[in-house]
C-alpha cells in the first residue's frame, strides 16, 4: 500500500500524480462516453437490432462498476501503480481484439468485458491515489483529476468521428487501443509514497524499548509486513450505508438527462446541428463546474458534505426547470445550469466519501461504493424510460430524475446529523476523563 495517510505531502510530486490521474480519466471514462459514435457502424456491420448492439456499452458499464471492489482489493494488496498499468493493458487488449470483429459475442467479450475491466482497474486506483497524496487540498486535486473526463470527451467526439471516416470502425478501435496504452505510462508516474498507514502500523508492532538498540536495529532492517486487507465490513457502518444509499439514488438520476436531452430537443423541433451543440455546452460547463467547486471546497469555507447537499439540490432544481424550455436558447441555458452543477457534484463526492470513512479505509470504501452505486445506474434509465412511455412525454424523465435527487439529498442531511451527534457524544465522554486527571494535581497543590 502506498498512502501516507498520517501526513500526505499535499503538493510536490503529488501534482504529477494529479496530472496522471487527469490523463487516466480522459483515456477511460471519456472513451466510454463517446463510444456511441461506433454504435451505428457496428449495428450496420453485423445487421443487428439496436437493443442487441447496445449491450456492448451495457457490459462495459456493468464490468466498470462490478470490477471496482476487485481493483480496490488489488490496490490494498499490491500498489496503485501496478493496478493502473494492468488496467491500461486490459483496455488496450479490449480495443485491439475488437478490431477483429468476429461476431457480437466477440464484441461483448472484448470491447465490452475487457474494456470495462480495463477502465475499472485504471479509474479506481487513479482516483484513489490522488486522495492519498492530498489532505488539505484533496477537494481541488480530485476536481482537477476528474476534469480530465470532460476535457477529453470534448476532444474525442470529432477525433473519433474522423478516425471512423478515415480508417473504418475497426481501424479506429485499434488506434484508440494504442492511445489507451498511455494509461500504462500514467501508471508508472503514480509513484508509491515513501510510507503508509500500513507501514506505520507494522513499524508500531516492531517498536522496542529505548534501551534495546540492537534488537530495534535488527527489526528495522527487516521489511515491514502488510496486514491490511479489503474491508467488506464497511457495509455495517451506518455512515457508509447512508452515503451508499445517496450514491444509488444519485446514480439513478445522473444517467437519465443525457439519455433524454437529445430526444427532448427533437420534440421541440430543434435542428440536429443545434442539438449536437447542447452536448458540447454540457461538456464545457461540466469542466468549469468541477474546477470551480474544487477550488471553493479547498478554501474550507463550507463543510464538504454541506456543499454536496447544496449542489445536489441545485441539480434537482435545474432538472425540474429544464422541461419548461420551449426553444433552443432556453434549453441551452438550462442545460448549462444542469451541466455546471453536475460538475460541482462530481468534483467533491469522492472527497466526501474519504471524509465519511477516513483514509485508512478509503480504498475499500471506494470499491464498495462503486459496486453499490451501480444498482442505481442500472435501474434509473429503464425506470425513467418506463415513465416516459406511460405519459408519452420526455419531460417526465427529467421530473423523475429531479425528484430522486431531492430524495438523495435527504440522506446526506441524515448522515450529517449522525456525524454531528457522534461528535458531540465523543466530546461528552472525554470530559469526565479530563476532570478526573485534574483532581490529583489539585490535591497536590492544596497540600503544598
Coordinates of C-alpha atoms in Angstrom, one line a residue:
X1 CA 0.0 0.0 0.0
X2 CA 1.3 3.4 -0.8
X3 CA -0.6 6.0 1.1
X4 CA 0.9 8.1 3.7
X5 CA -2.4 8.8 5.5
X6 CA -0.9 10.4 8.5
X7 CA 0.9 13.2 6.6
X8 CA 0.2 13.4 2.9
X9 CA 2.6 15.8 1.0
X10 CA -0.3 18.0 -0.3
X11 CA 1.8 19.1 -3.3
X12 CA 5.2 18.5 -4.8
X13 CA 5.2 15.2 -6.7
X14 CA 1.5 14.9 -5.9
X15 CA 0.7 17.3 -8.7
X16 CA 2.4 14.8 -11.1
X17 CA 0.1 12.2 -9.8
X18 CA -2.9 14.5 -10.4
X19 CA -1.9 15.1 -14.0
X20 CA -1.5 11.4 -14.5
X21 CA -5.0 10.8 -13.0
X22 CA -6.3 13.6 -15.3
X23 CA -5.0 11.6 -18.3
X24 CA -6.4 8.3 -17.0
X25 CA -9.8 9.8 -16.6
X26 CA -9.7 11.0 -20.2
X27 CA -8.4 7.7 -21.6
X28 CA -11.1 5.7 -19.8
X29 CA -14.4 7.3 -19.0
X30 CA -14.2 9.8 -21.9
X31 CA -13.7 6.9 -24.3
X32 CA -16.7 5.2 -22.7
X33 CA -18.8 8.4 -23.1
X34 CA -18.0 8.8 -26.8
X35 CA -18.3 5.1 -27.7
X36 CA -21.8 5.8 -29.0
X37 CA -20.2 7.1 -32.2
X38 CA -19.4 3.4 -33.1
X39 CA -23.0 2.3 -32.4
X40 CA -24.5 2.7 -35.8
X41 CA -21.3 1.4 -37.6
X42 CA -21.3 -1.8 -35.5
X43 CA -25.0 -2.2 -35.8
X44 CA -24.9 -2.0 -39.6
X45 CA -21.8 -4.2 -39.9
X46 CA -23.4 -7.1 -38.0
X47 CA -27.0 -6.3 -39.1
X48 CA -28.3 -6.5 -35.6
X49 CA -31.0 -4.8 -33.6
X50 CA -30.3 -1.6 -31.7
X51 CA -31.0 -3.4 -28.4
X52 CA -28.6 -6.1 -29.2
X53 CA -25.8 -3.7 -30.1
X54 CA -26.4 -1.5 -27.0
X55 CA -25.3 -4.5 -24.9
X56 CA -21.7 -3.7 -25.7
X57 CA -21.9 -0.4 -23.8
X58 CA -24.1 -2.0 -21.1
X59 CA -21.5 -4.8 -20.5
X60 CA -18.7 -2.1 -20.3
X61 CA -20.6 -0.1 -17.7
X62 CA -21.5 -3.1 -15.7
X63 CA -17.9 -4.5 -15.5
X64 CA -16.6 -1.0 -14.8
X65 CA -18.7 -0.8 -11.6
X66 CA -18.5 -4.5 -10.6
X67 CA -14.7 -4.6 -11.0
X68 CA -14.2 -1.6 -8.6
X69 CA -14.0 -3.8 -5.5
X70 CA -11.6 -6.1 -7.1
X71 CA -9.4 -3.1 -8.2
X72 CA -9.5 -1.7 -4.7
X73 CA -8.6 -5.0 -3.2
X74 CA -5.6 -5.3 -5.5
X75 CA -4.6 -1.8 -4.6
X76 CA -4.6 -2.8 -0.9
X77 CA -2.5 -6.0 -1.6
X78 CA -0.1 -4.5 -4.2
X79 CA 0.2 -0.9 -5.3
X80 CA -2.0 1.6 -7.2
X81 CA 0.8 1.8 -9.8
X82 CA 0.6 -1.9 -10.6
X83 CA -3.2 -2.0 -10.9
X84 CA -3.3 1.1 -13.2
X85 CA -0.7 -0.4 -15.5
X86 CA -2.7 -3.7 -15.6
X87 CA -5.8 -1.7 -16.4
X88 CA -4.1 0.0 -19.3
X89 CA -3.0 -3.3 -20.8
X90 CA -6.6 -4.7 -20.4
X91 CA -8.1 -1.6 -22.0
X92 CA -5.7 -1.9 -25.0
X93 CA -6.5 -5.6 -25.3
X94 CA -10.2 -5.0 -25.4
X95 CA -9.9 -2.5 -28.2
X96 CA -7.2 -4.3 -30.2
X97 CA -9.1 -7.6 -30.1
X98 CA -12.3 -5.8 -31.0
X99 CA -10.5 -4.9 -34.3
X100 CA -11.1 -8.4 -35.5
X101 CA -14.9 -8.0 -35.1
X102 CA -15.8 -11.7 -35.4
X103 CA -19.4 -11.5 -34.1
X104 CA -21.4 -9.8 -31.5
X105 CA -20.4 -12.2 -28.7
X106 CA -16.8 -11.4 -29.6
X107 CA -17.6 -7.7 -29.2
X108 CA -19.3 -8.3 -25.8
X109 CA -16.2 -10.1 -24.6
X110 CA -13.6 -7.6 -26.0
X111 CA -14.8 -4.0 -26.2
X112 CA -17.4 -4.9 -23.6
X113 CA -15.9 -7.0 -20.8
X114 CA -12.1 -6.4 -21.3
X115 CA -12.5 -2.7 -21.9
X116 CA -14.8 -2.4 -18.9
X117 CA -12.3 -4.3 -16.7
X118 CA -9.5 -2.1 -18.0
X119 CA -11.5 1.1 -17.2
X120 CA -12.2 -0.2 -13.7
X121 CA -8.6 -1.2 -13.0
X122 CA -7.4 2.2 -14.2
X123 CA -10.1 4.6 -12.9
X124 CA -10.4 3.2 -9.4
X125 CA -6.7 3.3 -8.3
X126 CA -6.1 6.6 -10.2
X127 CA -8.8 8.5 -8.3
X128 CA -7.8 6.7 -5.0
X129 CA -4.1 7.6 -5.1
X130 CA -4.9 11.3 -5.6
X131 CA -6.8 11.2 -2.2
X132 CA -3.8 9.5 -0.6
X133 CA -1.4 12.2 -1.8
X134 CA -3.5 15.1 -0.7
X135 CA -5.3 16.1 2.5
X136 CA -5.8 19.9 2.8
X137 CA -6.0 20.2 -1.0
X138 CA -7.8 16.9 -1.6
X139 CA -11.0 18.5 -3.0
X140 CA -9.1 20.6 -5.5
X141 CA -6.9 17.7 -6.5
X142 CA -9.8 15.4 -7.1
X143 CA -11.6 18.1 -9.1
X144 CA -8.7 18.6 -11.4
X145 CA -8.2 14.9 -11.9
X146 CA -11.9 14.3 -12.6
X147 CA -12.0 17.2 -15.1
X148 CA -9.9 15.0 -17.5
X149 CA -13.1 13.2 -18.3
X150 CA -14.7 16.4 -19.6
X151 CA -11.7 17.8 -21.5
X152 CA -11.0 14.5 -23.3
X153 CA -14.7 13.9 -24.1
X154 CA -14.9 17.3 -25.7
X155 CA -11.9 16.4 -28.0
X156 CA -12.7 12.8 -28.6
X157 CA -16.1 13.4 -30.3
X158 CA -14.8 15.0 -33.5
X159 CA -11.5 13.0 -33.3
X160 CA -13.2 9.6 -33.2
X161 CA -15.6 10.6 -36.0
X162 CA -12.6 11.5 -38.1
X163 CA -10.9 8.1 -37.3
X164 CA -14.0 6.2 -38.3
X165 CA -14.3 8.1 -41.6
X166 CA -10.6 7.5 -42.4
X167 CA -9.9 4.0 -41.2
X168 CA -13.4 2.5 -40.6
X169 CA -14.7 1.5 -37.2
X170 CA -12.3 -1.5 -36.9
X171 CA -9.2 0.6 -37.6
X172 CA -10.5 3.3 -35.3
X173 CA -10.8 0.8 -32.4
X174 CA -7.2 -0.4 -33.0
X175 CA -5.9 3.2 -33.0
X176 CA -7.8 4.1 -29.8
X177 CA -6.5 1.0 -28.1
X178 CA -3.0 2.1 -28.9
X179 CA -3.8 5.6 -27.5
X180 CA -5.0 3.9 -24.3
X181 CA -1.6 2.3 -23.8
X182 CA -0.7 5.7 -22.4
X183 CA -2.6 4.7 -19.3
X184 CA 0.4 2.4 -18.5
X185 CA 2.7 5.5 -18.8
X186 CA 0.4 7.3 -16.4
X187 CA 0.5 4.3 -14.0
X188 CA 4.3 4.4 -14.0
X189 CA 4.2 8.0 -12.9
X190 CA 2.0 7.2 -9.9
X191 CA 4.9 6.6 -7.6
X192 CA 4.1 5.0 -4.3
X193 CA 4.6 7.2 -1.2
X194 CA 7.6 6.5 1.0
X195 CA 5.5 5.3 3.8
X196 CA 1.8 4.5 4.5
X197 CA -0.6 3.7 7.3
X198 CA 0.2 0.1 6.7
X199 CA 3.9 0.5 7.1
X200 CA 3.4 2.7 10.1
X201 CA 1.2 0.1 11.7
X202 CA 3.8 -2.6 11.1
X203 CA 6.5 -0.4 12.5
X204 CA 4.5 0.1 15.6
X205 CA 4.4 -3.7 16.0
X206 CA 8.2 -3.8 15.8
X207 CA 8.9 -1.0 18.2
X208 CA 11.1 -1.9 21.1
X209 CA 12.1 -0.3 24.5
X210 CA 14.6 2.6 24.1
X211 CA 17.4 0.6 25.8
X212 CA 17.3 -2.3 23.4
X213 CA 19.0 -0.7 20.4
X214 CA 20.4 -3.9 18.9
X215 CA 17.0 -5.5 18.7
X216 CA 15.5 -2.4 17.3
X217 CA 18.2 -2.1 14.6
X218 CA 17.7 -5.8 13.6
X219 CA 13.9 -5.3 13.3
X220 CA 14.3 -2.0 11.4
X221 CA 16.4 -3.8 8.8
X222 CA 13.5 -6.2 8.1
X223 CA 10.9 -5.0 5.5
X224 CA 7.5 -4.1 7.0
X225 CA 4.8 -6.7 6.8
X226 CA 1.4 -5.6 5.3
X227 CA -1.5 -6.7 7.4
X228 CA -4.3 -4.7 5.8
X229 CA -6.9 -6.4 3.7
X230 CA -10.0 -5.3 1.9
X231 CA -12.7 -4.3 4.4
X232 CA -16.0 -5.7 3.4
X233 CA -17.4 -4.9 6.9
X234 CA -17.9 -1.3 5.9
X235 CA -21.4 -2.2 5.0
X236 CA -22.1 -2.5 8.7
X237 CA -21.2 1.2 9.4
X238 CA -24.3 3.4 9.4
X239 CA -22.4 6.3 7.9
X240 CA -21.2 4.3 4.9
X241 CA -24.6 2.8 4.4
X242 CA -26.3 6.2 4.3
X243 CA -23.7 7.5 1.8
X244 CA -24.1 4.4 -0.3
X245 CA -27.9 5.0 -0.4
X246 CA -27.2 8.5 -1.5
X247 CA -25.0 7.1 -4.3
X248 CA -27.7 4.7 -5.5
X249 CA -30.3 7.5 -5.7
X250 CA -27.9 9.9 -7.3
X251 CA -26.8 7.3 -9.9
X252 CA -30.5 6.7 -10.8
X253 CA -30.7 10.4 -11.8
X254 CA -27.3 11.1 -13.3
X255 CA -27.7 8.7 -16.3
X256 CA -31.2 10.0 -17.2
X257 CA -30.7 13.6 -18.5
X258 CA -28.0 12.7 -21.2
X259 CA -30.3 9.9 -22.4
X260 CA -33.4 12.1 -23.0
X261 CA -31.8 15.5 -23.7
X262 CA -31.5 14.9 -27.5
X263 CA -35.0 13.4 -27.9
X264 CA -36.4 16.3 -25.9
X265 CA -34.7 18.8 -28.2
X266 CA -36.1 16.9 -31.3
X267 CA -39.6 17.0 -29.8
X268 CA -39.2 20.8 -29.6
X269 CA -38.4 21.0 -33.3
X270 CA -34.8 22.0 -32.8
X271 CA -32.4 21.2 -35.7
X272 CA -29.9 18.3 -35.4
X273 CA -26.9 20.6 -35.8
X274 CA -28.1 22.8 -32.9
X275 CA -28.9 19.7 -30.8
X276 CA -25.3 18.5 -31.1
X277 CA -24.1 21.8 -29.7
X278 CA -26.0 21.0 -26.5
X279 CA -23.7 18.2 -25.7
X280 CA -20.7 20.5 -26.2
X281 CA -22.2 23.0 -23.9
X282 CA -22.7 20.2 -21.4
X283 CA -19.1 19.2 -21.5
X284 CA -17.7 22.7 -21.2
X285 CA -19.8 23.8 -18.2
X286 CA -19.2 20.5 -16.6
X287 CA -15.4 21.1 -16.8
X288 CA -15.8 24.6 -15.4
X289 CA -18.0 23.4 -12.6
X290 CA -15.6 20.8 -11.4
X291 CA -12.6 23.2 -11.3
X292 CA -14.6 26.0 -9.6
X293 CA -16.1 23.7 -7.0
X294 CA -12.8 22.0 -6.2
X295 CA -11.2 25.4 -5.7
X296 CA -14.0 26.6 -3.4
X297 CA -14.0 23.4 -1.4
X298 CA -10.3 23.8 -0.9
X299 CA -10.9 27.1 0.8
X300 CA -12.8 25.1 3.5
X301 CA -15.4 27.9 3.9
X302 CA -18.2 25.3 3.8
X303 CA -18.1 21.7 5.1
X304 CA -17.8 19.4 2.1
X305 CA -20.9 17.4 2.9
X306 CA -22.9 20.6 3.2
X307 CA -21.5 21.8 -0.1
X308 CA -22.5 18.4 -1.7
X309 CA -26.0 18.7 -0.4
X310 CA -26.3 22.2 -1.9
X311 CA -25.0 21.2 -5.3
X312 CA -27.4 18.2 -5.3
X313 CA -30.3 20.5 -4.5
X314 CA -29.3 22.9 -7.3
X315 CA -29.0 20.0 -9.8
X316 CA -32.5 18.8 -8.9
X317 CA -33.8 22.4 -9.3
X318 CA -32.3 22.7 -12.8
X319 CA -33.7 19.3 -13.8
X320 CA -37.2 20.4 -12.7
X321 CA -36.9 23.6 -14.7
X322 CA -35.3 22.1 -17.8
X323 CA -38.6 20.6 -19.2
X324 CA -40.1 24.1 -19.1
X325 CA -37.8 25.1 -22.0
X326 CA -39.7 25.7 -25.3
X327 CA -36.9 26.8 -27.7
X328 CA -33.2 26.3 -28.2
X329 CA -32.0 29.3 -26.2
X330 CA -33.9 28.4 -23.0
X331 CA -32.9 24.7 -23.4
X332 CA -29.3 25.6 -23.8
X333 CA -29.3 27.9 -20.8
X334 CA -31.0 25.3 -18.5
X335 CA -28.7 22.5 -19.9
X336 CA -25.8 24.7 -19.0
X337 CA -27.1 25.1 -15.4
X338 CA -27.5 21.3 -15.1
X339 CA -24.1 20.6 -16.5
X340 CA -22.4 23.1 -14.2
X341 CA -24.0 21.8 -11.1
X342 CA -23.4 18.2 -12.2
X343 CA -19.7 19.1 -12.5
X344 CA -19.6 20.6 -9.0
X345 CA -21.1 17.4 -7.6
X346 CA -18.7 15.0 -9.3
X347 CA -15.8 17.2 -8.1
X348 CA -16.4 16.6 -4.4
X349 CA -18.4 13.4 -4.0
X350 CA -15.3 11.3 -3.7
X351 CA -13.8 13.8 -1.2
X352 CA -16.9 13.4 0.9
X353 CA -16.6 9.6 0.8
X354 CA -13.0 10.0 2.2
X355 CA -14.3 12.3 4.9
X356 CA -17.0 9.8 5.9
X357 CA -14.9 6.6 6.2
X358 CA -11.4 8.0 6.8
X359 CA -8.3 7.4 4.6
X360 CA -7.3 4.1 6.2
X361 CA -10.5 2.5 4.8
X362 CA -10.8 4.7 1.7
X363 CA -9.6 2.1 -0.9
X364 CA -12.1 -0.5 0.4
X365 CA -14.9 2.1 0.7
X366 CA -14.3 3.4 -2.9
X367 CA -14.6 -0.1 -4.3
X368 CA -17.8 -1.0 -2.3
X369 CA -19.3 2.4 -3.1
X370 CA -18.9 1.9 -6.8
X371 CA -20.3 -1.6 -6.6
X372 CA -23.4 -0.5 -4.7
X373 CA -23.9 2.7 -6.7
X374 CA -24.0 0.6 -9.9
X375 CA -27.5 -0.6 -9.0
X376 CA -28.8 2.9 -9.3
X377 CA -27.2 3.3 -12.8
X378 CA -28.9 0.1 -14.0
X379 CA -32.3 0.9 -12.5
X380 CA -32.5 4.6 -13.3
X381 CA -32.6 4.7 -17.1
X382 CA -35.1 1.8 -17.6
X383 CA -37.4 3.3 -14.9
X384 CA -37.3 6.7 -16.5
X385 CA -38.0 5.1 -19.9
X386 CA -41.0 3.3 -18.4
X387 CA -42.4 6.6 -17.0
X388 CA -41.8 8.3 -20.3
X389 CA -43.6 5.6 -22.2
X390 CA -46.6 5.7 -19.8
X391 CA -47.1 9.5 -20.2
X392 CA -45.7 9.8 -23.7
X393 CA -43.6 12.8 -22.8
X394 CA -39.8 13.0 -22.5
X395 CA -40.2 15.7 -19.8
X396 CA -41.4 13.1 -17.3
X397 CA -37.9 11.6 -17.3
X398 CA -36.4 14.9 -16.1
X399 CA -39.0 15.3 -13.4
X400 CA -38.3 11.7 -12.2
X401 CA -34.5 12.5 -12.1
X402 CA -35.0 15.7 -10.2
X403 CA -37.3 14.1 -7.6
X404 CA -34.9 11.3 -7.0
X405 CA -32.0 13.7 -6.4
X406 CA -34.1 15.6 -3.8
X407 CA -34.6 12.3 -2.0
X408 CA -30.8 11.6 -2.2
X409 CA -30.1 15.0 -0.6
X410 CA -32.2 13.9 2.4
X411 CA -29.9 11.0 3.1
X412 CA -26.9 13.5 3.1
X413 CA -28.7 15.5 5.7
X414 CA -29.4 12.4 7.9
X415 CA -25.7 11.4 7.5
X416 CA -24.5 14.9 8.6
X417 CA -26.8 14.8 11.6
X418 CA -25.5 11.4 12.6
X419 CA -21.9 12.5 12.3
X420 CA -22.6 15.6 14.5
X421 CA -24.4 13.5 17.1
X422 CA -21.4 11.1 17.3
X423 CA -19.0 14.0 17.6
X424 CA -21.0 15.6 20.5
X425 CA -21.1 12.2 22.2
X426 CA -17.4 11.7 22.0
X427 CA -16.8 15.2 23.5
X428 CA -19.1 14.4 26.4
X429 CA -17.3 11.1 27.1
X430 CA -13.9 12.7 27.2
X431 CA -14.9 15.5 29.7
X432 CA -15.1 13.2 32.8
X433 CA -11.7 11.7 31.9
X434 CA -10.1 15.1 31.8
X435 CA -11.7 16.3 35.0
X436 CA -10.6 13.0 36.8
X437 CA -7.0 13.6 35.7
X438 CA -7.1 17.1 37.1
X439 CA -8.1 16.1 40.6
X440 CA -4.8 14.6 41.8
X441 CA -3.0 17.8 40.7
X442 CA -5.4 19.9 42.6
X443 CA -4.9 17.8 45.7
X444 CA -1.1 18.2 45.5
X445 CA -1.5 22.0 45.2
X446 CA -3.7 22.1 48.3
X447 CA -1.0 20.1 50.3
X448 CA 1.6 22.5 49.2

